[in-house]
Amino acid sequence: MWIWTFSIRSIWLRLAVALSALSAPAQGATAAELTPFKIGISAPVVTIFPVWMAQAAGFYEREGIKAEVINMEGGTRGLQVLLSGEIDAMHVGLAPVVLANKQGADLRLVTSTCNTIPITMFTKTAVGMDNLKGKTFGISTFGSETDIAISILLKRIGLSRQEVTVAQIGGSSQRFAALVAGRIDVAPLIEPGITLAKERSFSPLIDLAAAGTPWIFDSVVVTAHYLEQKRETLTRFVKAYAAGAYLAVSGAGKAKEVIRDSRPMMPR
């Protein structure tokens, strides 16, 4: 798999690309001249910040792109839509991409801004590490990053998947809602779901982000055909995406504004 990655550990490279995008001359394109680009997201969570920030700051238009961000409520589902040709790219983690390619797909991961797992797992107050046997864990879909996170947890505590129930619930908002409703006992969440779970007094079971668990958790993925046929359009999208990533890191005020606007997407 060919990987072109802007890792959070290579901040200076990402900064250089972002500054290049910011300093490039404006395209001067009218709305009618902008190139349409549909980007799917797995859920409205913090890891897609570069996508949101590039949109909020107008970086896509600056690169001559008319971006449409579509919530697919799950990375695996989003890849199926990508393979159907209904979207141009999917913002998703490594696990479902590897699985899809093993099953015959020809997908390419072209950039990433997160190389650890930013998940915290939450439970009801009565559930702890010592009594997870027989409990129900909510994930987005089998083979997803949340599924990987559950496997990591079970391995650490010495339980097999046969000793628990793993249920496909959907994106982060659906998992949070299922936890609130009591339909699952454990929910792997990402911000802003983590903050909302704390507000509801759910108990953090394990913080994989604090542990620095390595993984390519998010990435922009396209088909090999798209990469070959529309490399120039993809390059312009990635320049805007990189600029959005830098703005998310450097512009605290703007970042908080975008977080605030995203909170209504999550059930209370």
Short mmCIF file of C-alpha atoms in Angstrom, two decimals:
data_model
loop_
_atom_site.label_atom_id
_atom_site.label_comp_id
_atom_site.label_asym_id
_atom_site.label_seq_id
_atom_site.Cartn_x
_atom_site.Cartn_y
_atom_site.Cartn_z
CA MET A 1 0.00 0.00 0.00
CA TRP A 2 1.42 3.37 -1.05
CA ILE A 3 1.19 5.84 1.85
CA TRP A 4 1.69 9.57 1.64
CA THR A 5 1.26 10.62 5.28
CA PHE A 6 1.37 13.89 7.22
CA SER A 7 2.01 12.33 10.64
CA ILE A 8 1.48 14.33 13.80
CA ARG A 9 5.07 13.35 14.60
CA SER A 10 6.27 15.16 11.49
CA ILE A 11 4.77 18.50 12.45
CA TRP A 12 7.38 20.54 10.61
CA LEU A 13 6.70 18.82 7.30
CA ARG A 14 2.98 19.35 7.74
CA LEU A 15 3.57 22.97 8.70
CA ALA A 16 5.69 23.57 5.61
CA VAL A 17 3.02 22.14 3.32
CA ALA A 18 0.30 24.08 5.11
CA LEU A 19 2.19 27.34 4.84
CA SER A 20 2.80 26.66 1.17
CA ALA A 21 -0.93 26.28 0.66
CA LEU A 22 -1.68 29.41 2.64
CA SER A 23 0.85 31.49 0.73
CA ALA A 24 -0.19 30.27 -2.73
CA PRO A 25 -1.92 32.84 -4.92
CA ALA A 26 -5.69 32.75 -4.84
CA GLN A 27 -7.25 30.80 -7.69
CA GLY A 28 -9.84 33.47 -8.43
CA ALA A 29 -12.32 30.80 -9.53
CA THR A 30 -16.04 31.51 -9.47
CA ALA A 31 -18.44 29.08 -7.79
CA ALA A 32 -19.30 27.63 -11.18
CA GLU A 33 -15.63 26.94 -11.92
CA LEU A 34 -14.87 25.11 -8.66
CA THR A 35 -14.14 21.39 -8.99
CA PRO A 36 -16.68 19.28 -7.02
CA PHE A 37 -15.12 16.95 -4.45
CA LYS A 38 -17.21 14.70 -2.18
CA ILE A 39 -15.42 13.59 0.98
CA GLY A 40 -17.09 11.07 3.27
CA ILE A 41 -16.46 11.05 7.03
CA SER A 42 -17.05 8.15 9.40
CA ALA A 43 -18.61 10.36 12.11
CA PRO A 44 -18.59 14.01 13.28
CA VAL A 45 -15.65 13.57 15.67
CA VAL A 46 -12.43 15.41 16.46
CA THR A 47 -10.24 13.34 14.15
CA ILE A 48 -11.86 14.88 11.09
CA PHE A 49 -10.87 18.35 12.25
CA PRO A 50 -8.66 19.02 9.20
CA VAL A 51 -11.68 18.43 6.94
CA TRP A 52 -13.86 20.81 8.97
CA MET A 53 -11.20 23.46 9.46
CA ALA A 54 -10.31 23.59 5.78
CA GLN A 55 -13.98 24.09 5.01
CA ALA A 56 -14.51 26.70 7.74
CA ALA A 57 -11.46 28.72 6.61
CA GLY A 58 -12.28 28.58 2.90
CA PHE A 59 -9.12 26.64 2.01
CA TYR A 60 -10.95 24.36 -0.42
CA GLU A 61 -12.25 27.29 -2.44
CA ARG A 62 -8.76 28.80 -2.40
CA GLU A 63 -7.54 25.64 -4.11
CA GLY A 64 -10.40 25.68 -6.60
CA ILE A 65 -12.31 22.88 -4.86
CA LYS A 66 -16.02 22.76 -3.98
CA ALA A 67 -15.94 20.26 -1.13
CA GLU A 68 -19.03 18.46 0.12
CA VAL A 69 -18.58 16.69 3.47
CA ILE A 70 -20.93 13.71 3.89
CA ASN A 71 -21.39 11.77 7.15
CA MET A 72 -21.36 8.04 6.39
CA GLU A 73 -21.85 6.95 10.04
CA GLY A 74 -19.08 4.38 9.88
CA GLY A 75 -15.82 3.92 8.02
CA THR A 76 -16.61 0.51 6.55
CA ARG A 77 -19.91 1.76 5.16
CA GLY A 78 -18.13 4.81 3.78
CA LEU A 79 -15.61 2.66 1.91
CA GLN A 80 -18.45 0.77 0.27
CA VAL A 81 -19.86 4.07 -0.97
CA LEU A 82 -16.38 5.12 -2.13
CA LEU A 83 -16.00 1.90 -4.11
CA SER A 84 -19.39 2.53 -5.73
CA GLY A 85 -18.08 5.84 -7.08
CA GLU A 86 -20.64 8.00 -5.25
CA ILE A 87 -17.93 9.92 -3.37
CA ASP A 88 -14.39 10.91 -4.33
CA ALA A 89 -12.61 10.15 -1.04
CA MET A 90 -13.29 8.75 2.40
CA HIS A 91 -11.83 9.93 5.72
CA VAL A 92 -11.30 6.66 7.56
CA GLY A 93 -8.77 4.68 9.55
CA LEU A 94 -6.37 2.01 8.39
CA ALA A 95 -8.21 -1.14 9.55
CA PRO A 96 -11.17 -1.17 7.11
CA VAL A 97 -8.86 -0.12 4.25
CA VAL A 98 -6.58 -3.12 4.82
CA LEU A 99 -9.60 -5.41 5.11
CA ALA A 100 -11.16 -4.05 1.90
CA ASN A 101 -7.89 -4.47 -0.02
CA LYS A 102 -7.52 -8.03 1.26
CA GLN A 103 -10.99 -8.68 -0.19
CA GLY A 104 -10.00 -7.38 -3.63
CA ALA A 105 -10.42 -3.59 -3.46
CA ASP A 106 -7.66 -1.31 -4.72
CA LEU A 107 -7.66 1.58 -2.27
CA ARG A 108 -4.89 4.08 -1.58
CA LEU A 109 -4.26 5.93 1.69
CA VAL A 110 -2.86 9.34 0.69
CA THR A 111 -2.55 11.40 3.87
CA SER A 112 -3.12 11.15 7.62
CA THR A 113 -3.02 13.45 10.65
CA CYS A 114 -3.45 10.96 13.50
CA ASN A 115 -1.03 8.13 14.25
CA THR A 116 -2.39 7.04 17.65
CA ILE A 117 -5.79 5.81 18.79
CA PRO A 118 -7.68 8.80 20.31
CA ILE A 119 -10.34 6.61 21.95
CA THR A 120 -11.51 6.52 25.56
CA MET A 121 -13.88 3.71 26.53
CA PHE A 122 -16.74 4.58 28.85
CA THR A 123 -19.01 2.42 31.00
CA LYS A 124 -21.66 2.72 33.63
CA THR A 125 -20.25 3.39 37.09
CA ALA A 126 -20.89 -0.22 38.19
CA VAL A 127 -18.72 -1.68 35.43
CA GLY A 128 -14.94 -1.91 35.82
CA MET A 129 -11.96 -3.72 34.35
CA ASP A 130 -12.52 -6.70 36.65
CA ASN A 131 -16.10 -7.44 35.62
CA LEU A 132 -16.24 -7.04 31.84
CA LYS A 133 -16.95 -10.70 31.16
CA GLY A 134 -20.39 -11.08 29.61
CA LYS A 135 -20.75 -7.35 28.93
CA THR A 136 -21.84 -5.80 25.63
CA PHE A 137 -19.36 -3.61 23.75
CA GLY A 138 -20.57 -1.21 21.07
CA ILE A 139 -18.51 -0.65 17.92
CA SER A 140 -19.18 1.06 14.59
CA THR A 141 -18.71 -2.01 12.37
CA PHE A 142 -16.64 -5.17 12.44
CA GLY A 143 -13.11 -4.53 11.21
CA SER A 144 -13.27 -0.84 12.14
CA GLU A 145 -10.95 1.17 14.38
CA THR A 146 -13.41 0.79 17.28
CA ASP A 147 -13.30 -2.97 16.73
CA ILE A 148 -9.49 -2.85 16.86
CA ALA A 149 -9.70 -0.83 20.10
CA ILE A 150 -11.97 -3.46 21.69
CA SER A 151 -9.52 -6.20 20.70
CA ILE A 152 -6.65 -4.25 22.32
CA LEU A 153 -8.63 -3.89 25.56
CA LEU A 154 -9.67 -7.54 25.69
CA LYS A 155 -6.09 -8.67 25.13
CA ARG A 156 -4.89 -6.46 28.00
CA ILE A 157 -7.38 -7.91 30.46
CA GLY A 158 -7.11 -11.51 29.26
CA LEU A 159 -10.62 -11.97 27.85
CA SER A 160 -11.53 -13.53 24.51
CA ARG A 161 -14.18 -12.14 22.17
CA GLN A 162 -16.26 -15.24 22.92
CA GLU A 163 -16.54 -14.08 26.54
CA VAL A 164 -18.19 -10.76 25.64
CA THR A 165 -20.76 -9.50 23.15
CA VAL A 166 -19.55 -7.12 20.45
CA ALA A 167 -22.43 -5.27 18.77
CA GLN A 168 -22.31 -3.17 15.61
CA ILE A 169 -23.98 0.08 16.69
CA GLY A 170 -22.78 2.71 14.22
CA GLY A 171 -20.83 5.96 14.47
CA SER A 172 -19.75 7.76 17.63
CA SER A 173 -23.11 9.48 18.10
CA GLN A 174 -24.98 6.17 17.87
CA ARG A 175 -22.62 4.52 20.35
CA PHE A 176 -23.04 7.38 22.80
CA ALA A 177 -26.82 7.18 22.46
CA ALA A 178 -26.73 3.41 23.01
CA LEU A 179 -24.66 3.89 26.18
CA VAL A 180 -27.10 6.51 27.46
CA ALA A 181 -30.04 4.21 26.71
CA GLY A 182 -28.38 1.25 28.44
CA ARG A 183 -28.29 -0.92 25.31
CA ILE A 184 -24.53 -1.42 25.65
CA ASP A 185 -22.21 -1.56 28.64
CA VAL A 186 -19.03 -0.22 27.03
CA ALA A 187 -18.71 2.47 24.37
CA PRO A 188 -15.43 3.50 22.67
CA LEU A 189 -15.77 7.25 22.13
CA ILE A 190 -13.87 10.10 20.50
CA GLU A 191 -14.25 13.83 21.16
CA PRO A 192 -16.74 15.46 21.44
CA GLY A 193 -18.31 12.21 22.70
CA ILE A 194 -15.67 11.90 25.43
CA THR A 195 -16.61 15.27 26.92
CA LEU A 196 -20.32 14.47 26.72
CA ALA A 197 -19.79 11.12 28.45
CA LYS A 198 -17.94 12.85 31.29
CA GLU A 199 -20.78 15.37 31.58
CA ARG A 200 -23.17 12.42 32.00
CA SER A 201 -20.89 10.96 34.71
CA PHE A 202 -20.04 7.81 32.79
CA SER A 203 -16.81 6.17 33.96
CA PRO A 204 -13.70 6.15 31.74
CA LEU A 205 -12.54 2.54 31.53
CA ILE A 206 -9.34 2.99 29.51
CA ASP A 207 -7.79 5.93 27.68
CA LEU A 208 -5.95 4.63 24.62
CA ALA A 209 -4.99 8.18 23.63
CA ALA A 210 -3.09 8.76 26.86
CA ALA A 211 -1.38 5.42 26.34
CA GLY A 212 -0.12 6.61 22.94
CA THR A 213 -1.34 3.42 21.26
CA PRO A 214 0.16 3.57 17.73
CA TRP A 215 -2.20 3.30 14.78
CA ILE A 216 -3.06 5.21 11.61
CA PHE A 217 -6.43 6.14 13.01
CA ASP A 218 -7.59 8.44 10.26
CA SER A 219 -6.62 9.04 6.66
CA VAL A 220 -7.90 10.30 3.33
CA VAL A 221 -8.50 7.26 1.14
CA VAL A 222 -9.23 7.12 -2.59
CA THR A 223 -9.41 4.38 -5.21
CA ALA A 224 -6.30 3.67 -7.26
CA HIS A 225 -8.29 4.69 -10.35
CA TYR A 226 -9.13 8.09 -8.87
CA LEU A 227 -5.52 8.65 -7.87
CA GLU A 228 -4.38 7.89 -11.40
CA GLN A 229 -7.06 9.86 -13.22
CA LYS A 230 -7.49 12.89 -10.92
CA ARG A 231 -4.18 13.32 -9.14
CA GLU A 232 -4.16 17.09 -9.70
CA THR A 233 -7.58 17.54 -8.08
CA LEU A 234 -6.56 15.28 -5.20
CA THR A 235 -3.33 17.25 -4.71
CA ARG A 236 -5.29 20.50 -4.39
CA PHE A 237 -7.64 18.86 -1.88
CA VAL A 238 -4.71 17.58 0.20
CA LYS A 239 -3.10 21.04 0.24
CA ALA A 240 -6.31 22.49 1.67
CA TYR A 241 -6.61 19.57 4.11
CA ALA A 242 -3.03 20.13 5.35
CA ALA A 243 -3.71 23.83 5.82
CA GLY A 244 -6.82 22.90 7.81
CA ALA A 245 -4.75 20.55 9.99
CA TYR A 246 -2.29 23.32 10.81
CA LEU A 247 -5.08 25.78 11.56
CA ALA A 248 -6.64 23.24 13.95
CA VAL A 249 -3.34 23.10 15.86
CA SER A 250 -2.43 26.78 15.74
CA GLY A 251 -5.81 28.54 15.85
CA ALA A 252 -7.32 27.72 19.23
CA GLY A 253 -10.13 30.25 18.87
CA LYS A 254 -11.23 28.94 15.50
CA ALA A 255 -10.90 25.34 16.67
CA LYS A 256 -13.16 25.98 19.68
CA GLU A 257 -15.69 27.64 17.40
CA VAL A 258 -15.81 24.59 15.14
CA ILE A 259 -16.06 22.25 18.17
CA ARG A 260 -18.97 24.31 19.48
CA ASP A 261 -20.73 24.07 16.13
CA SER A 262 -20.24 20.30 16.07
CA ARG A 263 -21.75 19.60 19.50
CA PRO A 264 -25.42 19.65 18.31
CA MET A 265 -24.51 16.68 16.10
CA MET A 266 -23.99 14.59 19.23
CA PRO A 267 -27.01 13.44 21.27
CA ARG A 268 -27.28 14.83 24.78
#
